[in-house]
């Protein structure tokens, strides 16, 4: 039997790095401080983007900030990440991106060439998805008051009329799809900081998801019931959010989780669960059981979706919980990320 959710209380005396990690501490911050003050019908679902009706359609709007350290890392940089991350929040809301705003917080002393390089990276990423950067802002703070460069973005998109993404549409028997291998972004950031005493060829997976999402929307449409990109807190966190919001139990197959060997090895060394490590180019979708195989076929036929998989299913159960089943038949509870093993990953 599903249990009623209690309002979240925020008891911390001060903000810690864990409040920015995207896991349980972030949830307490958002739902215990911001939601009670700002509560409204657009914000309350706490989706990646808010959607609202306009004459002739439905718009999606999303906002994000980027404080990744270092500014450049294997496979990407803060500029590319800022565009891709915002585009992806719109994509998993079923929206085609229309325009982007970008605000820059610059620290005095930042080399101009570094700024030019990140501006070019943003322009290239935006051109890749045909997205204009329509307006923006710049502010400069004293040396030592920022870490070189922070970027804040807002994205506007038009929702595909075939899409209706809501956790209350998720039913027992629906399948959970994952677009590809997980954990690459978090591990790439850790390698870039030289916090991992291993040599491994791991690149961030930062990329736009628009082409993958557009493909399954085109072929599966309304049979997609929920989507989320698995960024901070990883796949484990977004699945726990789904289980809570849908009041459903989710079972995933441990052996089905795609993880590159280098990422798996790094996670084992650090004692991390790849399911809780950040991604910047993967999404999770819930699709009706009858169309899941078709959705998987479509994803695998799109460049970049070759390793997509059916991760698990929505099952009957007494709790809103995520469990993982091993190849040997055992099960374990998959928790939302607690604490912050990898701060400032986006």
GROMACS .gro file of C-alpha atoms in nm:
model
  346
    1UNK     CA    1   0.000   0.000   0.000
    2UNK     CA    2   0.135   0.343  -0.092
    3UNK     CA    3   0.205   0.578   0.197
    4UNK     CA    4   0.132   0.950   0.205
    5UNK     CA    5   0.435   1.174   0.166
    6UNK     CA    6   0.527   1.401   0.453
    7UNK     CA    7   0.640   1.759   0.391
    8UNK     CA    8   1.018   1.778   0.386
    9UNK     CA    9   1.179   1.968   0.673
   10UNK     CA   10   1.515   2.144   0.630
   11UNK     CA   11   1.703   2.124   0.960
   12UNK     CA   12   2.059   2.212   0.851
   13UNK     CA   13   2.211   2.521   1.014
   14UNK     CA   14   2.419   2.605   0.710
   15UNK     CA   15   2.464   2.501   0.349
   16UNK     CA   16   2.715   2.226   0.277
   17UNK     CA   17   2.857   2.090  -0.049
   18UNK     CA   18   2.619   1.795  -0.018
   19UNK     CA   19   2.328   2.032  -0.079
   20UNK     CA   20   2.456   2.075  -0.434
   21UNK     CA   21   2.511   1.708  -0.513
   22UNK     CA   22   2.167   1.634  -0.647
   23UNK     CA   23   2.088   1.360  -0.393
   24UNK     CA   24   1.894   1.348  -0.068
   25UNK     CA   25   2.051   1.667   0.073
   26UNK     CA   26   1.959   1.860  -0.244
   27UNK     CA   27   1.605   1.730  -0.217
   28UNK     CA   28   1.578   1.852   0.142
   29UNK     CA   29   1.709   2.195   0.037
   30UNK     CA   30   1.469   2.234  -0.257
   31UNK     CA   31   1.160   2.085  -0.091
   32UNK     CA   32   1.229   2.224   0.255
   33UNK     CA   33   1.328   2.584   0.165
   34UNK     CA   34   1.241   2.682  -0.191
   35UNK     CA   35   0.921   2.487  -0.256
   36UNK     CA   36   0.728   2.611   0.050
   37UNK     CA   37   0.811   2.972  -0.043
   38UNK     CA   38   0.757   2.952  -0.419
   39UNK     CA   39   0.490   2.680  -0.441
   40UNK     CA   40   0.274   2.707  -0.751
   41UNK     CA   41   0.127   2.474  -1.010
   42UNK     CA   42   0.421   2.519  -1.251
   43UNK     CA   43   0.693   2.455  -0.992
   44UNK     CA   44   0.528   2.192  -0.773
   45UNK     CA   45   0.603   1.890  -1.001
   46UNK     CA   46   0.978   1.973  -0.968
   47UNK     CA   47   1.036   1.848  -1.320
   48UNK     CA   48   1.344   1.925  -1.529
   49UNK     CA   49   1.138   2.197  -1.699
   50UNK     CA   50   0.808   2.366  -1.622
   51UNK     CA   51   0.550   2.351  -1.901
   52UNK     CA   52   0.254   2.580  -1.960
   53UNK     CA   53  -0.012   2.624  -2.223
   54UNK     CA   54  -0.006   2.904  -2.478
   55UNK     CA   55  -0.243   2.953  -2.773
   56UNK     CA   56  -0.158   2.675  -3.015
   57UNK     CA   57   0.078   2.473  -2.798
   58UNK     CA   58   0.271   2.420  -2.478
   59UNK     CA   59   0.601   2.582  -2.384
   60UNK     CA   60   0.872   2.443  -2.160
   61UNK     CA   61   1.114   2.660  -1.961
   62UNK     CA   62   1.413   2.547  -1.758
   63UNK     CA   63   1.698   2.713  -1.571
   64UNK     CA   64   2.040   2.581  -1.474
   65UNK     CA   65   2.377   2.692  -1.340
   66UNK     CA   66   2.724   2.553  -1.403
   67UNK     CA   67   3.009   2.566  -1.153
   68UNK     CA   68   3.208   2.262  -1.267
   69UNK     CA   69   3.569   2.239  -1.156
   70UNK     CA   70   3.797   2.230  -1.350
   71UNK     CA   71   3.660   2.442  -1.636
   72UNK     CA   72   3.796   2.194  -1.891
   73UNK     CA   73   3.792   1.819  -1.841
   74UNK     CA   74   3.836   1.507  -2.056
   75UNK     CA   75   3.556   1.510  -2.312
   76UNK     CA   76   3.424   1.861  -2.258
   77UNK     CA   77   3.424   2.196  -2.080
   78UNK     CA   78   3.194   2.424  -1.884
   79UNK     CA   79   3.079   2.607  -2.198
   80UNK     CA   80   2.973   2.294  -2.385
   81UNK     CA   81   2.822   2.151  -2.066
   82UNK     CA   82   2.610   2.463  -2.009
   83UNK     CA   83   2.443   2.429  -2.349
   84UNK     CA   84   2.405   2.051  -2.347
   85UNK     CA   85   2.268   2.038  -1.993
   86UNK     CA   86   2.001   2.298  -2.061
   87UNK     CA   87   1.908   2.144  -2.396
   88UNK     CA   88   1.875   1.805  -2.228
   89UNK     CA   89   1.641   1.935  -1.958
   90UNK     CA   90   1.414   2.054  -2.238
   91UNK     CA   91   1.453   1.733  -2.440
   92UNK     CA   92   1.350   1.503  -2.155
   93UNK     CA   93   1.049   1.727  -2.102
   94UNK     CA   94   0.944   1.641  -2.457
   95UNK     CA   95   1.033   1.987  -2.587
   96UNK     CA   96   1.224   2.103  -2.893
   97UNK     CA   97   1.465   2.377  -2.782
   98UNK     CA   98   1.383   2.720  -2.924
   99UNK     CA   99   1.624   2.964  -2.756
  100UNK     CA  100   1.879   2.991  -2.478
  101UNK     CA  101   1.991   3.270  -2.246
  102UNK     CA  102   2.334   3.275  -2.087
  103UNK     CA  103   2.460   3.475  -1.789
  104UNK     CA  104   2.831   3.480  -1.701
  105UNK     CA  105   2.984   3.541  -1.358
  106UNK     CA  106   3.347   3.627  -1.430
  107UNK     CA  107   3.622   3.649  -1.173
  108UNK     CA  108   3.873   3.933  -1.207
  109UNK     CA  109   4.197   3.780  -1.333
  110UNK     CA  110   4.035   3.520  -1.555
  111UNK     CA  111   4.250   3.500  -1.872
  112UNK     CA  112   4.057   3.640  -2.168
  113UNK     CA  113   4.167   3.345  -2.382
  114UNK     CA  114   3.998   3.106  -2.138
  115UNK     CA  115   3.676   3.302  -2.168
  116UNK     CA  116   3.699   3.313  -2.547
  117UNK     CA  117   3.753   2.938  -2.556
  118UNK     CA  118   3.442   2.869  -2.348
  119UNK     CA  119   3.232   3.112  -2.550
  120UNK     CA  120   3.340   2.929  -2.866
  121UNK     CA  121   3.254   2.596  -2.702
  122UNK     CA  122   2.906   2.727  -2.621
  123UNK     CA  123   2.858   2.858  -2.974
  124UNK     CA  124   2.962   2.524  -3.125
  125UNK     CA  125   2.732   2.326  -2.893
  126UNK     CA  126   2.440   2.557  -2.968
  127UNK     CA  127   2.499   2.538  -3.344
  128UNK     CA  128   2.502   2.158  -3.319
  129UNK     CA  129   2.135   2.160  -3.216
  130UNK     CA  130   2.033   2.469  -3.412
  131UNK     CA  131   1.973   2.672  -3.097
  132UNK     CA  132   2.023   3.051  -3.086
  133UNK     CA  133   2.173   3.206  -2.771
  134UNK     CA  134   1.925   3.491  -2.774
  135UNK     CA  135   2.026   3.707  -2.480
  136UNK     CA  136   2.250   3.711  -2.177
  137UNK     CA  137   2.430   3.906  -1.909
  138UNK     CA  138   2.777   3.946  -1.762
  139UNK     CA  139   2.891   4.030  -1.412
  140UNK     CA  140   3.247   4.051  -1.276
  141UNK     CA  141   3.341   3.981  -0.915
  142UNK     CA  142   3.665   4.039  -0.730
  143UNK     CA  143   3.952   3.796  -0.756
  144UNK     CA  144   3.898   3.509  -0.514
  145UNK     CA  145   3.519   3.552  -0.504
  146UNK     CA  146   3.451   3.297  -0.780
  147UNK     CA  147   3.645   3.016  -0.940
  148UNK     CA  148   3.724   3.177  -1.273
  149UNK     CA  149   3.389   3.140  -1.446
  150UNK     CA  150   3.033   3.040  -1.363
  151UNK     CA  151   2.756   3.018  -1.624
  152UNK     CA  152   2.381   3.034  -1.571
  153UNK     CA  153   2.136   2.946  -1.848
  154UNK     CA  154   1.766   2.947  -1.923
  155UNK     CA  155   1.619   2.739  -2.202
  156UNK     CA  156   1.286   2.776  -2.379
  157UNK     CA  157   1.129   2.498  -2.584
  158UNK     CA  158   0.808   2.389  -2.756
  159UNK     CA  159   0.659   2.066  -2.623
  160UNK     CA  160   0.572   1.798  -2.878
  161UNK     CA  161   0.191   1.753  -2.867
  162UNK     CA  162   0.231   1.375  -2.872
  163UNK     CA  163   0.410   1.378  -2.538
  164UNK     CA  164   0.243   1.356  -2.196
  165UNK     CA  165   0.507   1.295  -1.929
  166UNK     CA  166   0.377   1.255  -1.576
  167UNK     CA  167   0.472   1.021  -1.290
  168UNK     CA  168   0.104   0.947  -1.228
  169UNK     CA  169   0.087   0.783  -1.571
  170UNK     CA  170   0.344   0.519  -1.467
  171UNK     CA  171   0.182   0.178  -1.414
  172UNK     CA  172   0.284  -0.166  -1.294
  173UNK     CA  173   0.437  -0.356  -1.586
  174UNK     CA  174   0.583  -0.048  -1.759
  175UNK     CA  175   0.948  -0.081  -1.863
  176UNK     CA  176   1.242   0.140  -1.762
  177UNK     CA  177   1.482   0.224  -2.045
  178UNK     CA  178   1.833   0.369  -2.016
  179UNK     CA  179   1.998   0.541  -2.313
  180UNK     CA  180   2.357   0.421  -2.262
  181UNK     CA  181   2.657   0.360  -2.032
  182UNK     CA  182   2.663   0.547  -1.702
  183UNK     CA  183   2.917   0.710  -1.475
  184UNK     CA  184   3.153   0.854  -1.737
  185UNK     CA  185   3.105   1.222  -1.652
  186UNK     CA  186   3.160   1.188  -1.279
  187UNK     CA  187   3.469   0.976  -1.323
  188UNK     CA  188   3.610   1.208  -1.593
  189UNK     CA  189   3.581   1.504  -1.355
  190UNK     CA  190   3.756   1.310  -1.080
  191UNK     CA  191   4.041   1.218  -1.314
  192UNK     CA  192   4.073   1.580  -1.427
  193UNK     CA  193   4.116   1.686  -1.062
  194UNK     CA  194   4.390   1.427  -1.017
  195UNK     CA  195   4.194   1.292  -0.720
  196UNK     CA  196   4.216   0.939  -0.854
  197UNK     CA  197   4.556   0.771  -0.853
  198UNK     CA  198   4.489   0.563  -1.163
  199UNK     CA  199   4.545   0.605  -1.536
  200UNK     CA  200   4.225   0.550  -1.729
  201UNK     CA  201   4.087   0.669  -2.060
  202UNK     CA  202   3.754   0.805  -1.940
  203UNK     CA  203   3.577   1.089  -2.119
  204UNK     CA  204   3.274   1.284  -2.005
  205UNK     CA  205   2.957   1.181  -2.185
  206UNK     CA  206   2.836   1.540  -2.222
  207UNK     CA  207   2.624   1.558  -2.536
  208UNK     CA  208   2.281   1.674  -2.651
  209UNK     CA  209   2.006   1.415  -2.616
  210UNK     CA  210   1.771   1.584  -2.860
  211UNK     CA  211   1.821   1.338  -3.145
  212UNK     CA  212   1.770   1.031  -2.923
  213UNK     CA  213   1.457   1.171  -2.758
  214UNK     CA  214   1.316   1.293  -3.090
  215UNK     CA  215   1.357   0.944  -3.235
  216UNK     CA  216   1.157   0.763  -2.967
  217UNK     CA  217   0.895   1.038  -2.958
  218UNK     CA  218   0.853   0.997  -3.333
  219UNK     CA  219   0.804   0.619  -3.311
  220UNK     CA  220   0.655   0.568  -2.964
  221UNK     CA  221   0.499   0.906  -2.883
  222UNK     CA  222   0.238   0.890  -2.611
  223UNK     CA  223   0.358   0.551  -2.487
  224UNK     CA  224   0.648   0.733  -2.320
  225UNK     CA  225   0.517   0.813  -1.973
  226UNK     CA  226   0.812   0.975  -1.795
  227UNK     CA  227   1.169   1.086  -1.876
  228UNK     CA  228   1.457   1.238  -1.686
  229UNK     CA  229   1.826   1.295  -1.765
  230UNK     CA  230   2.039   1.124  -1.500
  231UNK     CA  231   2.281   1.401  -1.401
  232UNK     CA  232   2.374   1.477  -1.037
  233UNK     CA  233   2.300   1.178  -0.816
  234UNK     CA  234   2.301   0.949  -1.119
  235UNK     CA  235   2.044   0.693  -1.226
  236UNK     CA  236   1.982   0.590  -0.865
  237UNK     CA  237   1.857   0.935  -0.769
  238UNK     CA  238   1.621   0.986  -1.064
  239UNK     CA  239   1.474   0.638  -1.015
  240UNK     CA  240   1.415   0.706  -0.646
  241UNK     CA  241   1.248   1.036  -0.737
  242UNK     CA  242   1.025   0.849  -0.980
  243UNK     CA  243   0.942   0.579  -0.725
  244UNK     CA  244   0.843   0.845  -0.473
  245UNK     CA  245   0.644   1.065  -0.714
  246UNK     CA  246   0.467   0.772  -0.882
  247UNK     CA  247   0.421   0.580  -0.555
  248UNK     CA  248   0.556   0.273  -0.733
  249UNK     CA  249   0.825   0.012  -0.679
  250UNK     CA  250   1.098  -0.020  -0.942
  251UNK     CA  251   1.304  -0.332  -1.007
  252UNK     CA  252   1.620  -0.311  -1.217
  253UNK     CA  253   1.847  -0.587  -1.341
  254UNK     CA  254   2.202  -0.533  -1.212
  255UNK     CA  255   2.352  -0.716  -1.510
  256UNK     CA  256   2.164  -0.494  -1.757
  257UNK     CA  257   2.328  -0.172  -1.637
  258UNK     CA  258   2.578  -0.061  -1.904
  259UNK     CA  259   2.904   0.060  -1.746
  260UNK     CA  260   3.233   0.102  -1.933
  261UNK     CA  261   3.507  -0.119  -1.791
  262UNK     CA  262   3.730   0.177  -1.696
  263UNK     CA  263   3.444   0.346  -1.512
  264UNK     CA  264   3.351   0.025  -1.334
  265UNK     CA  265   3.713  -0.024  -1.226
  266UNK     CA  266   3.740   0.334  -1.096
  267UNK     CA  267   3.413   0.298  -0.905
  268UNK     CA  268   3.533  -0.025  -0.745
  269UNK     CA  269   3.857   0.145  -0.634
  270UNK     CA  270   3.664   0.431  -0.476
  271UNK     CA  271   3.380   0.224  -0.338
  272UNK     CA  272   3.123   0.411  -0.549
  273UNK     CA  273   2.805   0.271  -0.696
  274UNK     CA  274   2.799   0.357  -1.072
  275UNK     CA  275   2.424   0.404  -1.036
  276UNK     CA  276   2.495   0.708  -0.813
  277UNK     CA  277   2.765   0.865  -1.031
  278UNK     CA  278   2.676   1.168  -1.245
  279UNK     CA  279   2.609   1.159  -1.617
  280UNK     CA  280   2.566   1.445  -1.863
  281UNK     CA  281   2.450   1.256  -2.171
  282UNK     CA  282   2.214   0.978  -2.062
  283UNK     CA  283   1.845   0.965  -1.985
  284UNK     CA  284   1.597   0.727  -1.828
  285UNK     CA  285   1.250   0.674  -1.976
  286UNK     CA  286   0.945   0.476  -1.870
  287UNK     CA  287   0.760   0.324  -2.164
  288UNK     CA  288   0.451   0.105  -2.169
  289UNK     CA  289   0.536  -0.265  -2.177
  290UNK     CA  290   0.383  -0.316  -2.520
  291UNK     CA  291   0.607  -0.053  -2.684
  292UNK     CA  292   0.929  -0.096  -2.486
  293UNK     CA  293   1.096  -0.330  -2.738
  294UNK     CA  294   1.011  -0.090  -3.019
  295UNK     CA  295   1.150   0.206  -2.823
  296UNK     CA  296   1.471   0.012  -2.754
  297UNK     CA  297   1.506  -0.081  -3.121
  298UNK     CA  298   1.466   0.283  -3.220
  299UNK     CA  299   1.719   0.405  -2.964
  300UNK     CA  300   1.978   0.149  -3.069
  301UNK     CA  301   1.934   0.255  -3.429
  302UNK     CA  302   2.031   0.616  -3.355
  303UNK     CA  303   2.403   0.709  -3.340
  304UNK     CA  304   2.496   0.727  -2.973
  305UNK     CA  305   2.215   0.497  -2.864
  306UNK     CA  306   2.376   0.165  -2.950
  307UNK     CA  307   2.414   0.063  -2.584
  308UNK     CA  308   2.062   0.154  -2.478
  309UNK     CA  309   1.893  -0.111  -2.268
  310UNK     CA  310   1.578  -0.208  -2.085
  311UNK     CA  311   1.699  -0.152  -1.732
  312UNK     CA  312   1.401  -0.292  -1.544
  313UNK     CA  313   1.030  -0.254  -1.482
  314UNK     CA  314   0.766  -0.110  -1.254
  315UNK     CA  315   0.650  -0.383  -1.017
  316UNK     CA  316   0.388  -0.433  -0.753
  317UNK     CA  317   0.523  -0.371  -0.405
  318UNK     CA  318   0.442  -0.225  -0.066
  319UNK     CA  319   0.686   0.064  -0.081
  320UNK     CA  320   0.802   0.341  -0.315
  321UNK     CA  321   1.143   0.190  -0.352
  322UNK     CA  322   1.410   0.093  -0.607
  323UNK     CA  323   1.563  -0.253  -0.589
  324UNK     CA  324   1.834  -0.412  -0.802
  325UNK     CA  325   1.833  -0.783  -0.877
  326UNK     CA  326   2.168  -0.958  -0.929
  327UNK     CA  327   2.243  -1.233  -1.177
  328UNK     CA  328   2.231  -1.476  -0.885
  329UNK     CA  329   1.876  -1.380  -0.788
  330UNK     CA  330   1.958  -1.168  -0.484
  331UNK     CA  331   1.821  -0.817  -0.443
  332UNK     CA  332   1.944  -0.496  -0.283
  333UNK     CA  333   1.785  -0.161  -0.220
  334UNK     CA  334   1.919   0.117  -0.443
  335UNK     CA  335   1.919   0.440  -0.243
  336UNK     CA  336   1.927   0.798  -0.353
  337UNK     CA  337   2.274   0.954  -0.333
  338UNK     CA  338   2.360   1.054   0.023
  339UNK     CA  339   2.639   1.308   0.082
  340UNK     CA  340   2.865   1.446  -0.189
  341UNK     CA  341   3.150   1.221  -0.304
  342UNK     CA  342   3.196   1.427  -0.623
  343UNK     CA  343   3.125   1.799  -0.563
  344UNK     CA  344   3.087   2.051  -0.845
  345UNK     CA  345   3.053   1.805  -1.130
  346UNK     CA  346   2.835   2.035  -1.342
   0.00000   0.00000   0.00000
